[in-house]
CSV table of C-alpha atoms in Angstrom, one decimal:
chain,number,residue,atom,x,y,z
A,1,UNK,CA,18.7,-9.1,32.8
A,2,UNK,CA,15.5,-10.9,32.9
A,3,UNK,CA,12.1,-10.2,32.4
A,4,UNK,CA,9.9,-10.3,35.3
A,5,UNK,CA,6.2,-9.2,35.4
A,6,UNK,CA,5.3,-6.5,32.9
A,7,UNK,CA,3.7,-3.1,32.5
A,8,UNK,CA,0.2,-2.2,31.8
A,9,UNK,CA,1.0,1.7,30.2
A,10,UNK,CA,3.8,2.7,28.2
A,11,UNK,CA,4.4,0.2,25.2
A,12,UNK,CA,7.5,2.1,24.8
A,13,UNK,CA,9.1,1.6,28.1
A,14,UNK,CA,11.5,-0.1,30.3
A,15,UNK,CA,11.9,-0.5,34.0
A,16,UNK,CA,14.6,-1.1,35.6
A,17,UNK,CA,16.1,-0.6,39.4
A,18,UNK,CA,18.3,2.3,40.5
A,19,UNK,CA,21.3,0.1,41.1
A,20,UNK,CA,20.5,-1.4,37.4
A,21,UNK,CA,21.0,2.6,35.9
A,22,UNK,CA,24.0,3.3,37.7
A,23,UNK,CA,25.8,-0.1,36.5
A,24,UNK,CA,24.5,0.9,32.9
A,25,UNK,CA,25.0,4.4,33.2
A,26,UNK,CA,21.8,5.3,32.2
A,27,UNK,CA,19.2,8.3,33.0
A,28,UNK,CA,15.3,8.4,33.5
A,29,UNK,CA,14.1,8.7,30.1
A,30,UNK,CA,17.6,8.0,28.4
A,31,UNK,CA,16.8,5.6,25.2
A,32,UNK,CA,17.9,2.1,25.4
A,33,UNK,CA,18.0,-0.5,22.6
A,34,UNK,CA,17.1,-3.9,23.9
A,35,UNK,CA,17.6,-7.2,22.5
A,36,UNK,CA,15.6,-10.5,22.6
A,37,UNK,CA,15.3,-13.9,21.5
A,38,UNK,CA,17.2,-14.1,18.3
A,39,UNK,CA,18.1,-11.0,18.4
A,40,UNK,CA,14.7,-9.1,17.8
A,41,UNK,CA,15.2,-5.4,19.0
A,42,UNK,CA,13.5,-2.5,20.2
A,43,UNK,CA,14.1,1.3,21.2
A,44,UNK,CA,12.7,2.2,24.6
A,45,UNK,CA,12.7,4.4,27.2
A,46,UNK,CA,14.2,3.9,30.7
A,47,UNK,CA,12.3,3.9,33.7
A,48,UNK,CA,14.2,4.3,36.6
A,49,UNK,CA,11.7,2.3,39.5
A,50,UNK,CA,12.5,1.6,43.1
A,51,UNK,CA,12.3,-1.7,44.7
A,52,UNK,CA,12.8,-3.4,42.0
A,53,UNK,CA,15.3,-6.2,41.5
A,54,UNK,CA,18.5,-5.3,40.7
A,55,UNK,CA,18.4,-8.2,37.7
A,56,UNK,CA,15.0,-7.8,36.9
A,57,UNK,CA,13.1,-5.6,34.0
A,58,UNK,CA,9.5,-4.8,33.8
A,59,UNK,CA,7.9,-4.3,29.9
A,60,UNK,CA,4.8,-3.5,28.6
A,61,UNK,CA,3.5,-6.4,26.5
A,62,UNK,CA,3.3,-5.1,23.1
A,63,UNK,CA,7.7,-4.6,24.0
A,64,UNK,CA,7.5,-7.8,25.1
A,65,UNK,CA,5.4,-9.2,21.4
A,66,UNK,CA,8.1,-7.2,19.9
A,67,UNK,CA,11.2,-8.8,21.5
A,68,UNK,CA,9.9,-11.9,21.3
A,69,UNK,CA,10.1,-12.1,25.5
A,70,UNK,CA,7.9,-13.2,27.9
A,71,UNK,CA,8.4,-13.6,31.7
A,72,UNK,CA,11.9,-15.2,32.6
A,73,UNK,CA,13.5,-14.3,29.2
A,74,UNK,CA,16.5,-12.5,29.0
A,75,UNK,CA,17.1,-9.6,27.2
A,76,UNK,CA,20.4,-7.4,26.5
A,77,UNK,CA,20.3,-3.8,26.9
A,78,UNK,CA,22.3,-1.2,25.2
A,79,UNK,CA,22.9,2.3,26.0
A,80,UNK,CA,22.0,4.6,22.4
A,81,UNK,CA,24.3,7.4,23.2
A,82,UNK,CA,22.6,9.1,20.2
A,83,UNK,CA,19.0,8.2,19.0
A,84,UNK,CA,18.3,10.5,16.2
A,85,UNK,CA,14.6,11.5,15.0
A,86,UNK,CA,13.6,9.5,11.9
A,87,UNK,CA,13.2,11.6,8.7
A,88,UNK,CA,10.9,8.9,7.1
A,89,UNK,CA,8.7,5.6,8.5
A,90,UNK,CA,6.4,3.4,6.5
A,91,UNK,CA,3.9,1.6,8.6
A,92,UNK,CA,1.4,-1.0,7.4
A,93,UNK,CA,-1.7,-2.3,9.2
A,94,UNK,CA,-1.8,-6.1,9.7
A,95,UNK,CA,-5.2,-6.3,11.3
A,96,UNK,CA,-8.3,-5.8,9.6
A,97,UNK,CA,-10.2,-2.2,9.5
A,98,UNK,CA,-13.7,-2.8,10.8
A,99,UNK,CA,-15.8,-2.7,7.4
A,100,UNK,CA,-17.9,1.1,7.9
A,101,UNK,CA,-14.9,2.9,9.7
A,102,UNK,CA,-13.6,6.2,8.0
A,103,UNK,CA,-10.4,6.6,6.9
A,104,UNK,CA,-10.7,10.0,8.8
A,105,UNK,CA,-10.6,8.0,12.0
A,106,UNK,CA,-7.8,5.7,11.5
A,107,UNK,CA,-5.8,8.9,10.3
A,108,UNK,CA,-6.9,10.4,13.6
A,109,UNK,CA,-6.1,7.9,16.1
A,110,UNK,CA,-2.4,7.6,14.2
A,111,UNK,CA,-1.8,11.3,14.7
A,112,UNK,CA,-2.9,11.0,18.6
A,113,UNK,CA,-0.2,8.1,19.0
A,114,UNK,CA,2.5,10.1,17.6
A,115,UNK,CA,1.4,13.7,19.5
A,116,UNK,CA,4.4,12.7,21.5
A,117,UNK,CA,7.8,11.5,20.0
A,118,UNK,CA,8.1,8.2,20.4
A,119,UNK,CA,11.1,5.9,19.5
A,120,UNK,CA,10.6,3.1,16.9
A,121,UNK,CA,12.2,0.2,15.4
A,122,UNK,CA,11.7,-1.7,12.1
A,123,UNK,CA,9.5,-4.2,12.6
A,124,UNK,CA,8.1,-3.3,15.7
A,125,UNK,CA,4.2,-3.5,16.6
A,126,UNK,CA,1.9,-1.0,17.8
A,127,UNK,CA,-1.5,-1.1,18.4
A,128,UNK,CA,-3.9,2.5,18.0
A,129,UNK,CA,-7.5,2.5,18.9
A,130,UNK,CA,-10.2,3.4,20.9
A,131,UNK,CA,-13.8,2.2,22.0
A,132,UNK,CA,-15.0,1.7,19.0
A,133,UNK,CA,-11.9,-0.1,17.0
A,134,UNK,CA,-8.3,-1.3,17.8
A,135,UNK,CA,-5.7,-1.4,14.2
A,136,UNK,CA,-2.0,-2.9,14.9
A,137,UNK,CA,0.1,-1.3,12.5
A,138,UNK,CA,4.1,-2.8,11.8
A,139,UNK,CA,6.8,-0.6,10.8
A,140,UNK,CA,7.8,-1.4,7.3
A,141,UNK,CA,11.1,1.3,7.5
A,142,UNK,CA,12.8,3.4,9.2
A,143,UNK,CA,14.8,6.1,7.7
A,144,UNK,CA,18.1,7.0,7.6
A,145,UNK,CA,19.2,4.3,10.1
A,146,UNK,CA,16.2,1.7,10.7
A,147,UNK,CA,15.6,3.1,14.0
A,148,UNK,CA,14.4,6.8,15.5
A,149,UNK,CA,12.4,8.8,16.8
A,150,UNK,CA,9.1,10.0,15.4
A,151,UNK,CA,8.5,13.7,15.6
A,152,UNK,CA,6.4,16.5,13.9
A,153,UNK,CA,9.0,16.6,11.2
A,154,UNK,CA,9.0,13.0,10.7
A,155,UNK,CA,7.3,11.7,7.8
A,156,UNK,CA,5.1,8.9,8.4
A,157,UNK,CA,3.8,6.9,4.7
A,158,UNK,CA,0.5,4.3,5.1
A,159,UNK,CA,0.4,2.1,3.1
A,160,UNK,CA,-3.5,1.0,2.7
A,161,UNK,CA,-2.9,-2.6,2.4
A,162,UNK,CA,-2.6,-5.1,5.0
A,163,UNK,CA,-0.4,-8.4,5.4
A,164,UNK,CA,-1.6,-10.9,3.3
A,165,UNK,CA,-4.6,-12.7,4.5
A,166,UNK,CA,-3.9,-15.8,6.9
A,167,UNK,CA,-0.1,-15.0,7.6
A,168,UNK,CA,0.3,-17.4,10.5
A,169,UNK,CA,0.8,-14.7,12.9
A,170,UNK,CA,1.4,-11.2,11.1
A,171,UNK,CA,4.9,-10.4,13.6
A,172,UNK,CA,6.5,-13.6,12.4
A,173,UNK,CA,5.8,-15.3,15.7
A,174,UNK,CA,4.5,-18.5,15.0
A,175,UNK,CA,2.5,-19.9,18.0
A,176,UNK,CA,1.2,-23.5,19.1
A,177,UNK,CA,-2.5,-22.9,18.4
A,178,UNK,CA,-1.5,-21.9,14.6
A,179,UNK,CA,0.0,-24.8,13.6
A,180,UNK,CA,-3.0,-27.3,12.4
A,181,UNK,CA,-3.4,-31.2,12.5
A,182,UNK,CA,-0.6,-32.0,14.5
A,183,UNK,CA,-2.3,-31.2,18.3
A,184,UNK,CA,-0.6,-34.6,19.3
A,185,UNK,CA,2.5,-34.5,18.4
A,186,UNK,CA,2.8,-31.4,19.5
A,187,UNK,CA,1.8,-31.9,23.0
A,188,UNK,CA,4.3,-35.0,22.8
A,189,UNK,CA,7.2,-32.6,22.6
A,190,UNK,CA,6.1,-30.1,24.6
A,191,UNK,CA,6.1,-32.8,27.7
A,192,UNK,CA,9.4,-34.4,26.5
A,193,UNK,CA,11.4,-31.4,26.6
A,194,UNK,CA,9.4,-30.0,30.0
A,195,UNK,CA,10.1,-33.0,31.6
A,196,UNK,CA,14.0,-33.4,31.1
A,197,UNK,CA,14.8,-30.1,31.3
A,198,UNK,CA,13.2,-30.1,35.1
A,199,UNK,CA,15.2,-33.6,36.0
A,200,UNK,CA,17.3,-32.5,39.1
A,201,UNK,CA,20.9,-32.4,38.0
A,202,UNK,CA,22.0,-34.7,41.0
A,203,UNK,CA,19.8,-37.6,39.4
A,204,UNK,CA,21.4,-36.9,36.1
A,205,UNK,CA,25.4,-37.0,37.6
A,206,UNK,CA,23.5,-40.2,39.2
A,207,UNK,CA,23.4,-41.8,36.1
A,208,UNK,CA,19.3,-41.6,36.3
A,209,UNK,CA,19.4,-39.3,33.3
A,210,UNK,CA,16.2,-39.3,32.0
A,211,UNK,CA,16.8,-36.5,29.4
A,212,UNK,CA,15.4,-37.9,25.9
A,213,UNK,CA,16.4,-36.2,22.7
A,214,UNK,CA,13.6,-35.9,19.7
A,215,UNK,CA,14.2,-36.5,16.0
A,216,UNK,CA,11.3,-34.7,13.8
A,217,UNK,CA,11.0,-37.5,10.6
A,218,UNK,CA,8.3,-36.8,7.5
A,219,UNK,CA,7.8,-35.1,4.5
A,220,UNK,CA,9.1,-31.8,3.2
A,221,UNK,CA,6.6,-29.5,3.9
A,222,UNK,CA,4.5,-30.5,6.8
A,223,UNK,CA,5.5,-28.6,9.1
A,224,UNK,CA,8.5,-30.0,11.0
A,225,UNK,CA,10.8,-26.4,11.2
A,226,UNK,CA,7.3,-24.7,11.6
A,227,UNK,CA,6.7,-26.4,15.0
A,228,UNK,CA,10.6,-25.5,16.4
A,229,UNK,CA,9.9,-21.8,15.2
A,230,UNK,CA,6.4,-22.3,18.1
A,231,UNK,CA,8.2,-23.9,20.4
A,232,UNK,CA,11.5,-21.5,20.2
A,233,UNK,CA,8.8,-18.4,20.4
A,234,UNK,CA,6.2,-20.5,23.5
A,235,UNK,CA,8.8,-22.0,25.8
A,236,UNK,CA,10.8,-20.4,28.7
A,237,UNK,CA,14.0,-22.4,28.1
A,238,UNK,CA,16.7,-20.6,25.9
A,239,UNK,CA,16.6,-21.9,22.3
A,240,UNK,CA,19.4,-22.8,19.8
A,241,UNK,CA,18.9,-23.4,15.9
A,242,UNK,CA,21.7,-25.1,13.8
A,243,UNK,CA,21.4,-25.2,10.0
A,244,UNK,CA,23.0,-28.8,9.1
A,245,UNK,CA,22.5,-28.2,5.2
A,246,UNK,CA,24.3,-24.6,6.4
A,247,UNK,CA,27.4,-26.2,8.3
A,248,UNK,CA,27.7,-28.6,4.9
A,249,UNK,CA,28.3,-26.1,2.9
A,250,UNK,CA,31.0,-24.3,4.7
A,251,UNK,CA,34.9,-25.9,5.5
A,252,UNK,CA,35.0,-28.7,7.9
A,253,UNK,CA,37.3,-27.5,10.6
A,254,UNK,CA,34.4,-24.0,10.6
A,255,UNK,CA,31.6,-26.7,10.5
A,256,UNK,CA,33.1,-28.4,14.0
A,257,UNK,CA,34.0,-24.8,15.9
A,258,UNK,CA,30.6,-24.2,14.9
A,259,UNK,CA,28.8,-26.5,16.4
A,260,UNK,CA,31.1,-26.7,19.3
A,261,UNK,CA,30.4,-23.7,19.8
A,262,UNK,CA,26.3,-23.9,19.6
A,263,UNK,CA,26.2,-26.7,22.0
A,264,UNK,CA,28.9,-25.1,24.4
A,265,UNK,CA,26.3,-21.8,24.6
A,266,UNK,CA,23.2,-24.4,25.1
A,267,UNK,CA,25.0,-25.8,28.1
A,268,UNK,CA,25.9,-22.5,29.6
A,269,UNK,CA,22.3,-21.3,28.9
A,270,UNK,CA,20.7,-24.9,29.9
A,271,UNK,CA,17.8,-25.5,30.8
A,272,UNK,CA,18.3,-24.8,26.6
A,273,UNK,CA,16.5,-26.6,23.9
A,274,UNK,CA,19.1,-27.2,20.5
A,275,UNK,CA,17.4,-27.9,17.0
A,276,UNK,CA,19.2,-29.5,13.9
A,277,UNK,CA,17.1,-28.4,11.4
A,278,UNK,CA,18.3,-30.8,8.2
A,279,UNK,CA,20.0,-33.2,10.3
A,280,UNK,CA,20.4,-35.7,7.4
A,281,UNK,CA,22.9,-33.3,5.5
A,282,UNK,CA,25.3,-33.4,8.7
A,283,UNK,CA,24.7,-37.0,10.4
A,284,UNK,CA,24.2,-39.7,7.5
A,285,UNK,CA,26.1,-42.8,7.0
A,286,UNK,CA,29.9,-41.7,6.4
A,287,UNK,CA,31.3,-42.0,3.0
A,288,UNK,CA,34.4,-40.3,3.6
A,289,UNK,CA,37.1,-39.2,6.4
A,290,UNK,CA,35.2,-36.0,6.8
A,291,UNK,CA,31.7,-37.1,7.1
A,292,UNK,CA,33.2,-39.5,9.9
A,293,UNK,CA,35.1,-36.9,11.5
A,294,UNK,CA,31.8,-34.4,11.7
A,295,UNK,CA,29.9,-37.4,12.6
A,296,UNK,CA,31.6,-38.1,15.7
A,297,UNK,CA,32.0,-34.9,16.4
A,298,UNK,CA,28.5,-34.2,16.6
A,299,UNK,CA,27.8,-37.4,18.5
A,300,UNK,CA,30.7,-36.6,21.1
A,301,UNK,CA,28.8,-33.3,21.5
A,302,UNK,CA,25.5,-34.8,22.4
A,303,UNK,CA,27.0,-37.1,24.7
A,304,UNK,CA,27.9,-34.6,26.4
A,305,UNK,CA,25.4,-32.4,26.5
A,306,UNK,CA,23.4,-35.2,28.6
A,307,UNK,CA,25.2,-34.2,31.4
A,308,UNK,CA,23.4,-30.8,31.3
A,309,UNK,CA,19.7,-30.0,30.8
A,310,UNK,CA,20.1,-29.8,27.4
A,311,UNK,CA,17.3,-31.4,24.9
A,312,UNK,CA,18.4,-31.9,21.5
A,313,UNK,CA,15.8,-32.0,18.5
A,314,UNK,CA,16.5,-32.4,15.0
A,315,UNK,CA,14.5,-32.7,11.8
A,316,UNK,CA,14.7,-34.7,8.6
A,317,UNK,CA,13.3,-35.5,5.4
A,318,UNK,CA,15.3,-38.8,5.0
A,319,UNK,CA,15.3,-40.8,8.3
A,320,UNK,CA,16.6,-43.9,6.4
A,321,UNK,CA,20.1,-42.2,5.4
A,322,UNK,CA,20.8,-41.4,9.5
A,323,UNK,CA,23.8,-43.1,11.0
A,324,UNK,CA,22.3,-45.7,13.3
A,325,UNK,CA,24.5,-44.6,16.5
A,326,UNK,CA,22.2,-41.5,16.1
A,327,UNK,CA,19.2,-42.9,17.1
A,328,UNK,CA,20.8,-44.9,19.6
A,329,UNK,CA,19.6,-44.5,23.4
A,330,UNK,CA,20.4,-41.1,25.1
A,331,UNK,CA,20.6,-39.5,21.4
A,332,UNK,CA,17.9,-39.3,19.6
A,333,UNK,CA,15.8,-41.8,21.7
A,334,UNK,CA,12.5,-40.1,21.0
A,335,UNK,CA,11.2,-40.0,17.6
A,336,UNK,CA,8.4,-38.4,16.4
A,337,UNK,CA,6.7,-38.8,12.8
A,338,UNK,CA,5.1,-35.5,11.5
A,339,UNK,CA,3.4,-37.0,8.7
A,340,UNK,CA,0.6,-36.3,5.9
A,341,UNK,CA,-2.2,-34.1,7.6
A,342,UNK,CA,-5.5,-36.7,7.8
A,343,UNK,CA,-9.0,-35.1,7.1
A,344,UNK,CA,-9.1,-33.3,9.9
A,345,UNK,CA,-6.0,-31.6,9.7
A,346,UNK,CA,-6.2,-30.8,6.6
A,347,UNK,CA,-9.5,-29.0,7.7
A,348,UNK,CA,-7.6,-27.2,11.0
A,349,UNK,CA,-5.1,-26.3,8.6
A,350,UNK,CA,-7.6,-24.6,6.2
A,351,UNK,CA,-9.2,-22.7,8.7
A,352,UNK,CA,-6.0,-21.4,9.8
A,353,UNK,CA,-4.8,-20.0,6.8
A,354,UNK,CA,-8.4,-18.9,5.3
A,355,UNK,CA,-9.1,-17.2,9.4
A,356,UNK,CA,-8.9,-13.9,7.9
A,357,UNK,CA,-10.5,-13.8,4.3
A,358,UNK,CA,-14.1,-12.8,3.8
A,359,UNK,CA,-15.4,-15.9,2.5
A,360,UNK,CA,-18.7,-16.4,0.6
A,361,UNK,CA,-21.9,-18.4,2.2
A,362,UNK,CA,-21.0,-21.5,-0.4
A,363,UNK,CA,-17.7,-22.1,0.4
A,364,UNK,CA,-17.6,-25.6,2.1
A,365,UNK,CA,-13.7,-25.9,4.2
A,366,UNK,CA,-14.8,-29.4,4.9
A,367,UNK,CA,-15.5,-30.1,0.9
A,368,UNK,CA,-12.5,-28.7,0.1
A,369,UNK,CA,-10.4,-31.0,3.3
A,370,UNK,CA,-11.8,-33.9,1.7
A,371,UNK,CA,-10.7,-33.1,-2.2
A,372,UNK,CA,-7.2,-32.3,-1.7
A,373,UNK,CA,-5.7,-35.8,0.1
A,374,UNK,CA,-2.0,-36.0,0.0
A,375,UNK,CA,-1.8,-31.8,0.2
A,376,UNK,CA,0.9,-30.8,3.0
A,377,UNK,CA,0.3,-27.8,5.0
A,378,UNK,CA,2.9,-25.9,3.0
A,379,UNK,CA,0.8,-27.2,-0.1
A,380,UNK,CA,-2.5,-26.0,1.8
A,381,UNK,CA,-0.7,-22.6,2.5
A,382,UNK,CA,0.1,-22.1,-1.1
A,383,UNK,CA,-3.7,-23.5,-2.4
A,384,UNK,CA,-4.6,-20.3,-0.5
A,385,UNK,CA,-2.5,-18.2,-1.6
A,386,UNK,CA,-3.3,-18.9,-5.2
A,387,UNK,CA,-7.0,-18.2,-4.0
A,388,UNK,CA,-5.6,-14.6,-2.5
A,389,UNK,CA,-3.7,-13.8,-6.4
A,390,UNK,CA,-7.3,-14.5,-7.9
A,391,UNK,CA,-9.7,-12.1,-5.7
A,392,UNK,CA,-7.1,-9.1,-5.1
A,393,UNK,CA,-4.4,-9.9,-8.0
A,394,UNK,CA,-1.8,-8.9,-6.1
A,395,UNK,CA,-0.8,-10.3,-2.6
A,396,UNK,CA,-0.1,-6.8,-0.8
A,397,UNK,CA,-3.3,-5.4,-1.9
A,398,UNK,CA,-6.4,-5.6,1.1
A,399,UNK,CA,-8.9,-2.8,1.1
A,400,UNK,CA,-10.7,-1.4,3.8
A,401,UNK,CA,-14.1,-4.0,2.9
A,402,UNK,CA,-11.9,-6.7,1.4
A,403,UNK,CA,-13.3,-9.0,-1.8
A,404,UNK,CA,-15.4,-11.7,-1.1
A,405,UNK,CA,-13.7,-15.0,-2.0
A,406,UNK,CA,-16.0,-17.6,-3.3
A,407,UNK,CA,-16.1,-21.4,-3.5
A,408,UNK,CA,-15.4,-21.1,-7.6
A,409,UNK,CA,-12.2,-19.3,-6.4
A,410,UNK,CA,-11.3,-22.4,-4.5
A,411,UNK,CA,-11.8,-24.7,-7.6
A,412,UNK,CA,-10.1,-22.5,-9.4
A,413,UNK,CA,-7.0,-23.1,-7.4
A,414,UNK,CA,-7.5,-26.7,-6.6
A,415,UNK,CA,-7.3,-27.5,-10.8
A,416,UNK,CA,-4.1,-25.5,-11.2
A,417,UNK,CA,-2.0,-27.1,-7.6
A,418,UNK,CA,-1.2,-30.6,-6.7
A,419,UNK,CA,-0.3,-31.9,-3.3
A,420,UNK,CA,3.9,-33.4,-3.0
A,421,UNK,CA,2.1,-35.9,-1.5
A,422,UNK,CA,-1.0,-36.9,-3.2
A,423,UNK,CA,0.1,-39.7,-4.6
A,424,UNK,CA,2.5,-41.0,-2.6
């Protein structure tokens, strides 16, 4: 079923059509659990609407945050023939509390979002608020059975911290606009993979295929895997990860079915995007009858996947140990090098992952940009976490004001970290 259009009320609910309930067997009001990309899932409520598509679903957007969905997704749904009430949830805020607002108040609007029993799901999202402040809250746990309904004899626990300060996106769905210094490459991918998977299959059977695969090459730790994870949660097409380092480990024949298997769903679900994270621990120059074997194998499998509108990316550390017939035309054709952020990535990245601290009037992001050359973004990400240790001493703990973090607390960090790539 796919998602089409969504719901401004009722964060909690789905619609569906009244030939889409009788198929399913469900009820108005029956609970469903529904699955999204990579199988995030949620509890909802059925909402039996006429008129509407029999292969269509309507969700409220926080559902849709929550299943990772967005207008012409697909999601599964699941009769729950018996959702019971939760004896216990943890929630934890993962916005900050307005500086000045009681405690009273958040308590308050809490209570007034749980007057009615709701259904919820670990790691689900849900906003409470009013006029005066809005606080999005994430279920931690869910006792006995990490799903159920809230009631009045449900226990709900607070904890008072928040996520820890410049998460890249607090539900784990990392989007374009937080990944810093790589705007370009970025944008490069984004218009390879829009415009093969929209090449009209007749052209393609034509032998006009102008579908171009894209090999991700640069240091560990700038952010290669970090930009599939945007592109899996920001594009429309269906989206497949493969773990080479993963399908090394494991017995040859189970590595093939494997990936046989992967790029045999990608086809079906075509227009489908594939990423090879690792690619170098699956596709390097053979030194045995096995590597050749899951070599070709992989190869044959691209091959044909071209016939499809299937875009294959990979990733690697180690570009130079790739067999060359991988990089050959209509394989990986494209590639693109995600190297060492410049000055002014290194300053985008900063002010991604320092967005939500309170900093002092003397810290200087640009100073700081220009003293750490060679640092990664996974190096920048961990500078400021080490600045996060100092001011709160533990990572968990946010108060309602939180500390001040000073430029001292940046020096501080700089002297005791080194960039993988400052001298290289």
């Amino acid at each position: 079923m796919k998602v089409a259009g969504t719901i401004e009320t009722g964060d909690t609910k789905i619609e569906i059509s009244r030939t889409a309930s009788k198929e399913l067997r469900l009820e108005h009001g029956d609970f469903v659990l529904v699955q999204g990309k990579r199988c995030y899932e949620a509890i909802l409520v059925v909402c039996i609407v006429d008129g509407l598509g029999d292969a269509i679903a309507r969700l409220n957007p926080v559902a849709c945050r929550n299943l990772r969905v967005k207008s012409g997704n697909a999601v599964t749904i699941y009769k729950c023939p018996y959702t019971q009430p939760a004896k216990r949830i943890e929630i934890r805020p993962i916005s900050d509390v307005r500086e000045g607002v009681p405690e009273a108040s958040v308590e308050a609007l809490l209570k007034l979002h749980f007057e009615r029993e709701r259904a919820v799901h670990e790691n689900d999202i849900f906003m409470v608020g009013d006029d005066t402040i809005e606080v999005e809250f994430r279920v931690i746990l869910v006792e006995p059975q990490g799903y159920g309904i809230v009631n009045n004899d449900t226990l709900i626990a607070r904890r008072v911290q928040h996520t820890p300060w410049g998460d890249i996106d607090a539900t784990g769905a990392i989007r374009y606009e937080k990944i810093g210094g790589y705007d370009a490459q970025l944008q490069q991918i984004r218009t390879i993979i829009d415009a093969s998977v929209q090449q009209d299959r007749d052209l393609r059977l034509a032998g006009n295929r102008t579908v171009h695969n894209i090999l991700l090459r640069g240091p560990p730790g700038t952010g290669k895997t970090l930009i599939a994870r945007a592109i899996d949660n920001e594009t429309e097409h269906a989206f497949v990860w493969v773990s080479g380092y993963e399908l090394l480990l494991q017995p040859l024949d189970t590595s093939m079915i494997q990936l046989a298997e992967t790029f045999e769903d990608a086809v079906k679900m075509a227009p489908s995007v594939i990423f090879v994270d690792q690619i170098d621990s699956i596709a390097s120059v053979p030194s045995c009858t096995d590597d050749y074997r899951l070599l070709s194998h992989l190869l044959g499998l691209m091959d044909r996947a071209g016939e499809a509108a299937v875009v294959i990316m990979a990733a690697t550390n180690r570009p130079e140990l790739l067999d060359p017939d991988l990089r050959r035309f209509r394989r990986f054709d494209r590639e693109i090098s995600v190297g060492v952020p410049d000055l002014a990535g290194r300053l985008e990245i900063l002010k991604i992952h320092t967005e939500n601290m309170k900093l002092d009037a003397d810290v200087d992001l640009e100073w700081i940009a220009g003293s750490i050359e060679g640092y990664v973004g996974w190096d920048i990400a961990g500078l400021c976490k080490a600045v996060r240790e100092q001011v709160c001493g533990r990572l968990d703990l946010i108060f309602l004001d939180p500390p001040t973090v000073a430029m001292r607390n940046f020096l501080r960090a700089i002297s005791n970290t080194r960039g993988a790539m400052r001298d290289a």
